[in-house]
PDB file of C-alpha atoms in Angstrom:
ATOM      1  CA  LEU T   1      89.887  90.295  82.227  1.00 89.00           C
ATOM      2  CA  ARG T   2      91.229  88.378  84.733  1.00 90.00           C
ATOM      3  CA  ARG T   3      88.154  86.332  84.715  1.00 92.00           C
ATOM      4  CA  LYS T   4      88.020  85.485  80.793  1.00 94.00           C
ATOM      5  CA  ALA T   5      91.391  85.235  81.025  1.00 92.00           C
ATOM      6  CA  PRO T   6      92.901  83.886  84.411  1.00 91.00           C
ATOM      7  CA  GLY T   7      96.673  82.960  82.947  1.00 93.00           C
ATOM      8  CA  ALA T   8      97.134  86.682  81.866  1.00 95.00           C
ATOM      9  CA  LYS T   9      99.338  88.310  82.214  1.00 95.00           C
ATOM     10  CA  ILE T  10      97.530  92.111  83.018  1.00 95.00           C
ATOM     11  CA  ILE T  11      99.849  95.085  83.481  1.00 96.00           C
ATOM     12  CA  PHE T  12      98.113  97.984  84.487  1.00 95.00           C
ATOM     13  CA  ARG T  13      99.896 102.055  83.324  1.00 95.00           C
ATOM     14  CA  ALA T  14      99.045 104.247  85.730  1.00 95.00           C
ATOM     15  CA  HIS T  15      98.020 107.757  84.763  1.00 92.00           C
ATOM     16  CA  ASN T  16      97.608 109.429  88.504  1.00 94.00           C
ATOM     17  CA  ALA T  17      98.288 108.753  91.487  1.00 95.00           C
ATOM     18  CA  GLU T  18      94.418 109.050  92.330  1.00 96.00           C
ATOM     19  CA  THR T  19      94.342 108.954  95.761  1.00 96.00           C
ATOM     20  CA  LEU T  20      96.052 112.090  96.116  1.00 97.00           C
ATOM     21  CA  HIS T  21      95.408 113.125  92.981  1.00 97.00           C
ATOM     22  CA  ARG T  22      91.808 113.792  94.325  1.00 97.00           C
ATOM     23  CA  VAL T  23      92.425 114.878  97.530  1.00 97.00           C
ATOM     24  CA  ASP T  24      94.127 117.723  95.459  1.00 97.00           C
ATOM     25  CA  TYR T  25      90.830 117.892  93.392  1.00 96.00           C
ATOM     26  CA  VAL T  26      89.375 119.279  97.131  1.00 96.00           C
ATOM     27  CA  ARG T  27      91.839 120.838  98.249  1.00 96.00           C
ATOM     28  CA  ALA T  28      91.304 123.256  95.235  1.00 95.00           C
ATOM     29  CA  CYS T  29      87.754 122.846  95.861  1.00 94.00           C
ATOM     30  CA  LEU T  30      88.263 125.266  98.427  1.00 94.00           C
ATOM     31  CA  ALA T  31      90.672 127.231  98.235  1.00 91.00           C
ATOM     32  CA  PRO T  32      89.496 130.884  97.394  1.00 87.00           C
ATOM     33  CA  PRO T  33      87.516 131.868  96.219  1.00 86.00           C
ATOM     34  CA  ARG T  34      85.405 128.884  97.289  1.00 85.00           C
ATOM     35  CA  THR T  35      82.433 129.762  95.786  1.00 86.00           C
ATOM     36  CA  ARG T  36      81.655 125.654  94.456  1.00 89.00           C
ATOM     37  CA  SER T  37      78.298 124.486  96.497  1.00 91.00           C
ATOM     38  CA  VAL T  38      78.203 122.085  99.009  1.00 94.00           C
ATOM     39  CA  ALA T  39      77.249 119.455  96.873  1.00 95.00           C
ATOM     40  CA  GLU T  40      79.677 119.737  94.311  1.00 93.00           C
ATOM     41  CA  VAL T  41      82.560 119.647  97.246  1.00 94.00           C
ATOM     42  CA  MET T  42      81.070 117.211  98.655  1.00 96.00           C
ATOM     43  CA  GLN T  43      81.405 115.587  95.186  1.00 96.00           C
ATOM     44  CA  ASN T  44      84.559 116.177  95.218  1.00 96.00           C
ATOM     45  CA  ILE T  45      84.922 114.244  98.624  1.00 96.00           C
ATOM     46  CA  SER T  46      83.365 110.791  97.772  1.00 97.00           C
ATOM     47  CA  ASN T  47      85.831 110.968  94.123  1.00 97.00           C
ATOM     48  CA  ILE T  48      88.442 110.585  96.597  1.00 97.00           C
ATOM     49  CA  ALA T  49      87.335 106.872  97.898  1.00 97.00           C
ATOM     50  CA  LEU T  50      85.499 106.366  94.804  1.00 97.00           C
ATOM     51  CA  TYR T  51      89.230 106.654  92.466  1.00 96.00           C
ATOM     52  CA  GLY T  52      91.125 105.164  95.645  1.00 96.00           C
ATOM     53  CA  THR T  53      88.481 101.860  95.444  1.00 96.00           C
ATOM     54  CA  ARG T  54      89.839 101.537  91.633  1.00 95.00           C
ATOM     55  CA  ASP T  55      93.563 102.259  92.179  1.00 96.00           C
ATOM     56  CA  LEU T  56      92.994  99.470  94.774  1.00 95.00           C
ATOM     57  CA  SER T  57      91.487  96.999  92.411  1.00 93.00           C
ATOM     58  CA  VAL T  58      94.447  97.652  90.095  1.00 92.00           C
ATOM     59  CA  VAL T  59      96.399  96.209  92.656  1.00 91.00           C
ATOM     60  CA  TRP T  60      94.605  92.648  93.186  1.00 92.00           C
ATOM     61  CA  TYR T  61      93.715  92.238  89.793  1.00 92.00           C
ATOM     62  CA  ALA T  62      96.935  93.148  88.042  1.00 93.00           C
ATOM     63  CA  ASP T  63     100.747  91.735  87.661  1.00 94.00           C
ATOM     64  CA  HIS T  64     102.302  94.566  87.766  1.00 95.00           C
ATOM     65  CA  VAL T  65     101.931  98.335  87.711  1.00 96.00           C
ATOM     66  CA  LEU T  66     103.316 100.886  84.780  1.00 96.00           C
ATOM     67  CA  SER T  67     104.090 103.884  87.604  1.00 96.00           C
ATOM     68  CA  ILE T  68     104.157 107.524  85.473  1.00 95.00           C
ATOM     69  CA  SER T  69     106.886 109.035  87.895  1.00 94.00           C
ATOM     70  CA  GLN T  70     109.008 107.687  90.489  1.00 94.00           C
ATOM     71  CA  TRP T  71     107.780 109.759  93.375  1.00 95.00           C
ATOM     72  CA  ASP T  72     104.384 108.638  92.626  1.00 95.00           C
ATOM     73  CA  THR T  73     106.043 104.723  92.857  1.00 95.00           C
ATOM     74  CA  GLU T  74     107.677 105.180  95.967  1.00 94.00           C
ATOM     75  CA  HIS T  75     105.210 107.941  97.622  1.00 95.00           C
ATOM     76  CA  TYR T  76     102.595 105.921  96.438  1.00 96.00           C
ATOM     77  CA  TRP T  77     102.190 102.707  94.797  1.00 95.00           C
ATOM     78  CA  ARG T  78     104.821 101.447  96.644  1.00 93.00           C
ATOM     79  CA  TYR T  79     102.604 101.321  99.457  1.00 93.00           C
ATOM     80  CA  LEU T  80      98.979  99.997  97.484  1.00 93.00           C
ATOM     81  CA  THR T  81     101.509  97.379  96.338  1.00 89.00           C
ATOM     82  CA  PRO T  82     105.010  95.002  96.444  1.00 84.00           C
ATOM     83  CA  LYS T  83     107.491  96.799  95.523  1.00 79.00           C
ATOM     84  CA  ALA T  84     108.973  93.331  93.164  1.00 82.00           C
ATOM     85  CA  ARG T  85     105.208  95.288  91.198  1.00 93.00           C
ATOM     86  CA  THR T  86     105.733  98.220  90.165  1.00 94.00           C
ATOM     87  CA  THR T  87     107.926 100.001  87.898  1.00 95.00           C
ATOM     88  CA  THR T  88     109.120 103.500  87.167  1.00 95.00           C
ATOM     89  CA  ALA T  89     107.873 103.898  83.399  1.00 96.00           C
ATOM     90  CA  PRO T  90     107.955 107.572  83.077  1.00 95.00           C
ATOM     91  CA  PHE T  91     106.589 109.412  80.365  1.00 94.00           C
ATOM     92  CA  PHE T  92     108.038 111.335  77.273  1.00 96.00           C
ATOM     93  CA  LEU T  93     107.221 112.867  74.045  1.00 95.00           C
ATOM     94  CA  PRO T  94     106.549 110.407  71.227  1.00 93.00           C
ATOM     95  CA  ARG T  95     108.917 111.681  67.920  1.00 91.00           C
ATOM     96  CA  GLN T  96     105.955 113.852  65.683  1.00 89.00           C
ATOM     97  CA  TYR T  97     105.958 116.088  68.590  1.00 90.00           C
ATOM     98  CA  MET T  98     109.496 115.615  69.197  1.00 90.00           C
ATOM     99  CA  GLY T  99     109.252 117.563  65.748  1.00 86.00           C
ATOM    100  CA  GLU T 100     106.792 120.171  66.736  1.00 87.00           C
ATOM    101  CA  THR T 101     108.453 121.511  69.625  1.00 88.00           C
ATOM    102  CA  ARG T 102     111.394 123.029  66.749  1.00 81.00           C
ATOM    103  CA  ILE T 103     109.342 125.543  64.610  1.00 77.00           C
ATOM    104  CA  GLY T 104     109.815 129.391  66.271  1.00 73.00           C
ATOM    105  CA  LEU T 105     112.277 129.113  69.062  1.00 79.00           C
ATOM    106  CA  ARG T 106     112.504 132.539  68.559  1.00 88.00           C
ATOM    107  CA  LYS T 107     112.432 133.572  72.617  1.00 93.00           C
ATOM    108  CA  LYS T 108     112.074 136.495  74.002  1.00 95.00           C
ATOM    109  CA  ARG T 109     111.079 137.904  77.471  1.00 96.00           C
ATOM    110  CA  GLN T 110     107.768 136.103  77.268  1.00 97.00           C
ATOM    111  CA  CYS T 111     106.330 133.986  80.307  1.00 97.00           C
ATOM    112  CA  ILE T 112     103.175 131.395  79.395  1.00 97.00           C
ATOM    113  CA  VAL T 113     100.604 130.765  81.443  1.00 97.00           C
ATOM    114  CA  LEU T 114      98.726 127.478  80.274  1.00 93.00           C
ATOM    115  CA  GLY T 115      95.566 126.939  80.775  1.00 91.00           C
ATOM    116  CA  SER T 116      92.731 124.719  79.128  1.00 92.00           C
ATOM    117  CA  SER T 117      90.100 124.252  76.908  1.00 90.00           C
ATOM    118  CA  GLN T 118      87.603 123.192  80.000  1.00 92.00           C
ATOM    119  CA  PRO T 119      89.381 123.654  83.706  1.00 93.00           C
ATOM    120  CA  GLY T 120      88.811 121.892  86.383  1.00 93.00           C
ATOM    121  CA  PRO T 121      89.636 123.218  89.655  1.00 95.00           C
ATOM    122  CA  LEU T 122      92.721 122.157  89.448  1.00 95.00           C
ATOM    123  CA  ILE T 123      93.546 124.495  86.147  1.00 95.00           C
ATOM    124  CA  GLU T 124      91.012 127.511  88.623  1.00 96.00           C
ATOM    125  CA  HIS T 125      93.844 126.814  90.757  1.00 96.00           C
ATOM    126  CA  GLY T 126      96.796 128.124  89.343  1.00 96.00           C
ATOM    127  CA  VAL T 127      95.109 130.654  87.361  1.00 96.00           C
ATOM    128  CA  ASN T 128      94.024 132.740  90.300  1.00 95.00           C
ATOM    129  CA  ARG T 129      97.083 131.981  91.787  1.00 95.00           C
ATOM    130  CA  PHE T 130      99.262 133.242  90.079  1.00 95.00           C
ATOM    131  CA  PHE T 131      96.904 136.382  88.742  1.00 95.00           C
ATOM    132  CA  ARG T 132      96.968 136.975  92.698  1.00 94.00           C
ATOM    133  CA  LEU T 133     100.320 137.337  92.598  1.00 93.00           C
ATOM    134  CA  LEU T 134     100.659 139.804  89.770  1.00 93.00           C
ATOM    135  CA  SER T 135      97.377 141.804  91.936  1.00 92.00           C
ATOM    136  CA  LYS T 136      99.888 142.734  94.280  1.00 90.00           C
ATOM    137  CA  THR T 137     102.404 143.897  92.844  1.00 86.00           C
ATOM    138  CA  GLY T 138     101.068 145.245  89.682  1.00 88.00           C
ATOM    139  CA  PRO T 139     102.637 144.725  86.694  1.00 90.00           C
ATOM    140  CA  GLU T 140     105.151 147.473  86.602  1.00 91.00           C
ATOM    141  CA  LEU T 141     107.466 145.404  88.523  1.00 89.00           C
ATOM    142  CA  TYR T 142     108.073 142.749  85.502  1.00 92.00           C
ATOM    143  CA  GLU T 143     106.795 145.039  82.389  1.00 92.00           C
ATOM    144  CA  ASN T 144     110.192 147.417  83.888  1.00 92.00           C
ATOM    145  CA  ALA T 145     112.346 144.614  83.635  1.00 92.00           C
ATOM    146  CA  GLY T 146     111.015 143.705  80.147  1.00 94.00           C
ATOM    147  CA  TRP T 147     108.819 140.639  80.441  1.00 96.00           C
ATOM    148  CA  ARG T 148     105.115 139.866  79.064  1.00 96.00           C
ATOM    149  CA  PHE T 149     102.746 137.481  80.721  1.00 97.00           C
ATOM    150  CA  PHE T 150     100.884 135.381  78.154  1.00 96.00           C
ATOM    151  CA  ILE T 151      97.604 133.156  79.163  1.00 96.00           C
ATOM    152  CA  SER T 152      95.972 130.481  77.614  1.00 95.00           C
ATOM    153  CA  GLY T 153      92.785 128.110  77.231  1.00 92.00           C
ATOM    154  CA  ALA T 154      89.477 128.848  78.532  1.00 92.00           C
ATOM    155  CA  ARG T 155      87.294 131.132  81.468  1.00 91.00           C
ATOM    156  CA  THR T 156      85.370 129.631  84.186  1.00 91.00           C
ATOM    157  CA  GLY T 157      83.480 131.756  86.698  1.00 91.00           C
ATOM    158  CA  ARG T 158      85.840 131.575  88.919  1.00 92.00           C
ATOM    159  CA  MET T 159      88.424 132.960  86.967  1.00 93.00           C
ATOM    160  CA  PRO T 160      89.855 136.429  86.793  1.00 93.00           C
ATOM    161  CA  ASN T 161      87.784 137.864  83.225  1.00 93.00           C
ATOM    162  CA  ALA T 162      88.830 139.674  80.081  1.00 92.00           C
ATOM    163  CA  ALA T 163      88.830 142.806  81.755  1.00 94.00           C
ATOM    164  CA  ASP T 164      90.669 141.784  85.431  1.00 94.00           C
ATOM    165  CA  LEU T 165      93.314 140.189  83.052  1.00 94.00           C
ATOM    166  CA  LYS T 166      93.782 143.227  80.601  1.00 93.00           C
ATOM    167  CA  ALA T 167      94.203 145.290  83.861  1.00 94.00           C
ATOM    168  CA  LEU T 168      97.432 143.574  85.058  1.00 94.00           C
ATOM    169  CA  GLY T 169      98.830 143.825  81.507  1.00 94.00           C
ATOM    170  CA  ILE T 170      98.006 140.085  80.744  1.00 95.00           C
ATOM    171  CA  GLN T 171      98.042 139.076  77.300  1.00 95.00           C
ATOM    172  CA  GLN T 172      95.387 136.192  76.002  1.00 93.00           C
ATOM    173  CA  ARG T 173      96.897 133.685  73.477  1.00 90.00           C
ATOM    174  CA  HIS T 174      94.431 131.080  71.875  1.00 87.00           C
ATOM    175  CA  MET T 175      96.522 127.992  69.979  1.00 85.00           C
ATOM    176  CA  GLU T 176      95.262 125.084  68.633  1.00 84.00           C
ATOM    177  CA  SER T 177      99.682 123.673  69.524  1.00 86.00           C
ATOM    178  CA  PRO T 178     101.394 124.343  72.378  1.00 89.00           C
ATOM    179  CA  TYR T 179     104.101 124.162  70.743  1.00 91.00           C
ATOM    180  CA  LYS T 180     103.677 127.791  69.310  1.00 91.00           C
ATOM    181  CA  LEU T 181     103.172 129.861  72.721  1.00 92.00           C
ATOM    182  CA  PHE T 182     106.171 127.780  73.770  1.00 94.00           C
ATOM    183  CA  GLY T 183     108.400 128.658  70.932  1.00 93.00           C
ATOM    184  CA  PRO T 184     109.179 132.466  71.624  1.00 94.00           C
ATOM    185  CA  ALA T 185     109.161 132.638  74.969  1.00 96.00           C
ATOM    186  CA  ARG T 186     111.739 132.434  78.200  1.00 97.00           C
ATOM    187  CA  ALA T 187     109.443 130.180  80.589  1.00 97.00           C
ATOM    188  CA  THR T 188     106.248 129.340  81.696  1.00 97.00           C
ATOM    189  CA  LEU T 189     104.460 129.604  85.396  1.00 97.00           C
ATOM    190  CA  ILE T 190     103.145 126.939  86.826  1.00 97.00           C
ATOM    191  CA  ALA T 191     101.711 128.734  90.378  1.00 96.00           C
ATOM    192  CA  SER T 192      99.799 125.885  91.990  1.00 95.00           C
ATOM    193  CA  ASP T 193     101.374 122.542  93.173  1.00 93.00           C
ATOM    194  CA  PHE T 194      98.310 120.115  93.218  1.00 95.00           C
ATOM    195  CA  GLY T 195      97.997 117.847  91.036  1.00 93.00           C
ATOM    196  CA  HIS T 196      99.979 113.889  90.911  1.00 93.00           C
ATOM    197  CA  GLY T 197     101.125 112.248  88.423  1.00 90.00           C
ATOM    198  CA  PHE T 198     103.423 113.788  85.584  1.00 91.00           C
ATOM    199  CA  LYS T 199     101.978 116.712  83.838  1.00 88.00           C
ATOM    200  CA  THR T 200     102.713 116.915  79.968  1.00 90.00           C
ATOM    201  CA  LYS T 201     103.162 120.582  79.531  1.00 93.00           C
ATOM    202  CA  ILE T 202     105.813 120.975  81.562  1.00 96.00           C
ATOM    203  CA  LEU T 203     107.755 118.779  78.883  1.00 96.00           C
ATOM    204  CA  GLU T 204     106.398 120.354  76.153  1.00 95.00           C
ATOM    205  CA  ALA T 205     107.559 122.696  77.261  1.00 96.00           C
ATOM    206  CA  ILE T 206     110.871 121.352  77.599  1.00 97.00           C
ATOM    207  CA  ALA T 207     111.092 120.503  74.725  1.00 95.00           C
ATOM    208  CA  CYS T 208     111.128 123.719  73.822  1.00 95.00           C
ATOM    209  CA  GLU T 209     113.838 124.909  75.227  1.00 95.00           C
ATOM    210  CA  ALA T 210     111.562 127.110  78.019  1.00 97.00           C
ATOM    211  CA  PHE T 211     112.469 126.984  81.608  1.00 98.00           C
ATOM    212  CA  VAL T 212     109.450 126.250  83.697  1.00 98.00           C
ATOM    213  CA  ILE T 213     108.690 128.055  87.364  1.00 98.00           C
ATOM    214  CA  CYS T 214     106.803 126.134  89.717  1.00 97.00           C
ATOM    215  CA  THR T 215     105.956 125.666  92.947  1.00 96.00           C
ATOM    216  CA  PRO T 216     108.587 124.187  95.733  1.00 96.00           C
ATOM    217  CA  GLY T 217     106.057 121.040  96.271  1.00 95.00           C
ATOM    218  CA  LEU T 218     106.095 120.438  92.141  1.00 96.00           C
ATOM    219  CA  TYR T 219     109.653 120.846  91.912  1.00 97.00           C
ATOM    220  CA  ARG T 220     109.791 117.941  94.659  1.00 95.00           C
ATOM    221  CA  ARG T 221     108.036 115.194  92.532  1.00 95.00           C
ATOM    222  CA  LEU T 222     109.419 115.850  89.428  1.00 96.00           C
ATOM    223  CA  PRO T 223     112.374 113.259  87.393  1.00 95.00           C
ATOM    224  CA  GLN T 224     115.890 114.234  88.224  1.00 95.00           C
ATOM    225  CA  GLU T 225     115.904 114.009  83.936  1.00 96.00           C
ATOM    226  CA  LEU T 226     113.681 117.635  84.552  1.00 97.00           C
ATOM    227  CA  ILE T 227     115.066 120.027  87.711  1.00 97.00           C
ATOM    228  CA  PRO T 228     117.821 121.311  84.976  1.00 97.00           C
ATOM    229  CA  TYR T 229     115.382 122.865  82.936  1.00 98.00           C
ATOM    230  CA  CYS T 230     113.452 123.964  86.669  1.00 98.00           C
ATOM    231  CA  ILE T 231     112.989 126.813  88.712  1.00 98.00           C
ATOM    232  CA  HIS T 232     111.315 126.270  91.977  1.00 96.00           C
ATOM    233  CA  PHE T 233     109.470 129.933  92.974  1.00 96.00           C
ATOM    234  CA  ASP T 234     107.439 130.805  95.946  1.00 95.00           C
ATOM    235  CA  PRO T 235     103.872 131.899  95.025  1.00 91.00           C
ATOM    236  CA  TYR T 236     103.074 134.568  98.178  1.00 89.00           C
ATOM    237  CA  LEU T 237     106.727 135.999  97.540  1.00 90.00           C
ATOM    238  CA  PRO T 238     106.319 138.577  93.984  1.00 87.00           C
ATOM    239  CA  GLU T 239     109.893 138.549  94.696  1.00 89.00           C
ATOM    240  CA  THR T 240     111.027 135.251  93.681  1.00 94.00           C
ATOM    241  CA  LEU T 241     109.212 134.878  90.294  1.00 95.00           C
ATOM    242  CA  LEU T 242     110.753 138.203  89.200  1.00 94.00           C
ATOM    243  CA  ASN T 243     114.402 135.819  90.508  1.00 95.00           C
ATOM    244  CA  ALA T 244     113.177 133.445  88.361  1.00 97.00           C
ATOM    245  CA  LEU T 245     112.680 134.852  85.692  1.00 96.00           C
ATOM    246  CA  GLY T 246     115.801 136.170  85.842  1.00 95.00           C
ATOM    247  CA  ARG T 247     117.608 133.062  86.354  1.00 96.00           C
ATOM    248  CA  THR T 248     116.220 132.010  82.917  1.00 96.00           C
ATOM    249  CA  GLU T 249     118.549 135.036  81.088  1.00 93.00           C
ATOM    250  CA  ASP T 250     121.857 132.510  81.629  1.00 91.00           C
ATOM    251  CA  GLY T 251     121.042 130.753  78.822  1.00 92.00           C
ATOM    252  CA  PHE T 252     118.853 127.071  78.419  1.00 95.00           C
ATOM    253  CA  PRO T 253     121.072 123.803  79.415  1.00 95.00           C
ATOM    254  CA  ARG T 254     121.767 121.944  77.020  1.00 94.00           C
ATOM    255  CA  GLY T 255     121.019 117.726  77.012  1.00 94.00           C
ATOM    256  CA  THR T 256     118.280 115.855  75.655  1.00 94.00           C
ATOM    257  CA  PRO T 257     116.032 114.779  78.970  1.00 96.00           C
ATOM    258  CA  ASN T 258     113.253 113.195  76.264  1.00 96.00           C
ATOM    259  CA  ASP T 259     115.687 111.082  75.272  1.00 96.00           C
ATOM    260  CA  GLN T 260     116.748 110.025  78.613  1.00 96.00           C
ATOM    261  CA  LEU T 261     113.163 109.529  79.979  1.00 97.00           C
ATOM    262  CA  GLN T 262     112.459 107.398  76.770  1.00 96.00           C
ATOM    263  CA  ALA T 263     115.028 105.363  76.765  1.00 96.00           C
ATOM    264  CA  THR T 264     113.932 105.125  80.726  1.00 94.00           C
ATOM    265  CA  ALA T 265     110.754 103.704  79.942  1.00 94.00           C
ATOM    266  CA  TYR T 266     112.057 101.756  77.364  1.00 94.00           C
ATOM    267  CA  ARG T 267     114.240  99.475  79.413  1.00 93.00           C
TER     268      ARG T 267
END
């Protein structure tokens, strides 16, 4: 583009802080159960340089960067490009999706762990952390409080199998739309703080009036508009998860965070 149209103004829409994002891929690969081959780990290490170089090329050739979150702007892009050349234009859900989020909002003591149709190291890390957390105490601690856990998405060989999930009372749900999962749920759980950018499932859950329970690292990177709807917990202390689930009983805060994010992006 720069070569063919040297006078054009090129604006790049950033999705992730790729260098940091790819470092987290390596950290996830090295996390338990540590069954990846050396070649696969080395490939993910080489991706740090590959994707980092791409972001440097963005800075070199583009006139302006639209960062997807304020955290990425302040802790990543500001070190690559002058501040005047970066603007935070946050992610928001478009109207056609917002209409779907209002269906079936009959809240029960359900917590959703959203997986993926093609799980990678980051999804695997989150699911495995949740499973180990539940394994520490057994399901009775949560069942006695009336809570049930549901998990969606495909399984890989590095994740708990169906029998392991069933033994802990975790039910599997597979649906075309995440909104059908979030509709009856009071909460969704993200047990990994790996990954940089903006996790769209966070805003989708909030739009469905489900609290987001997440790690302190992820909590610190969230847009300020979403903080009232998120609760952080310690993934190494099961009682903090039970406390976080209990806080969802206090009622969902009023507000229109998606509208706020959209207004910021448009401005």
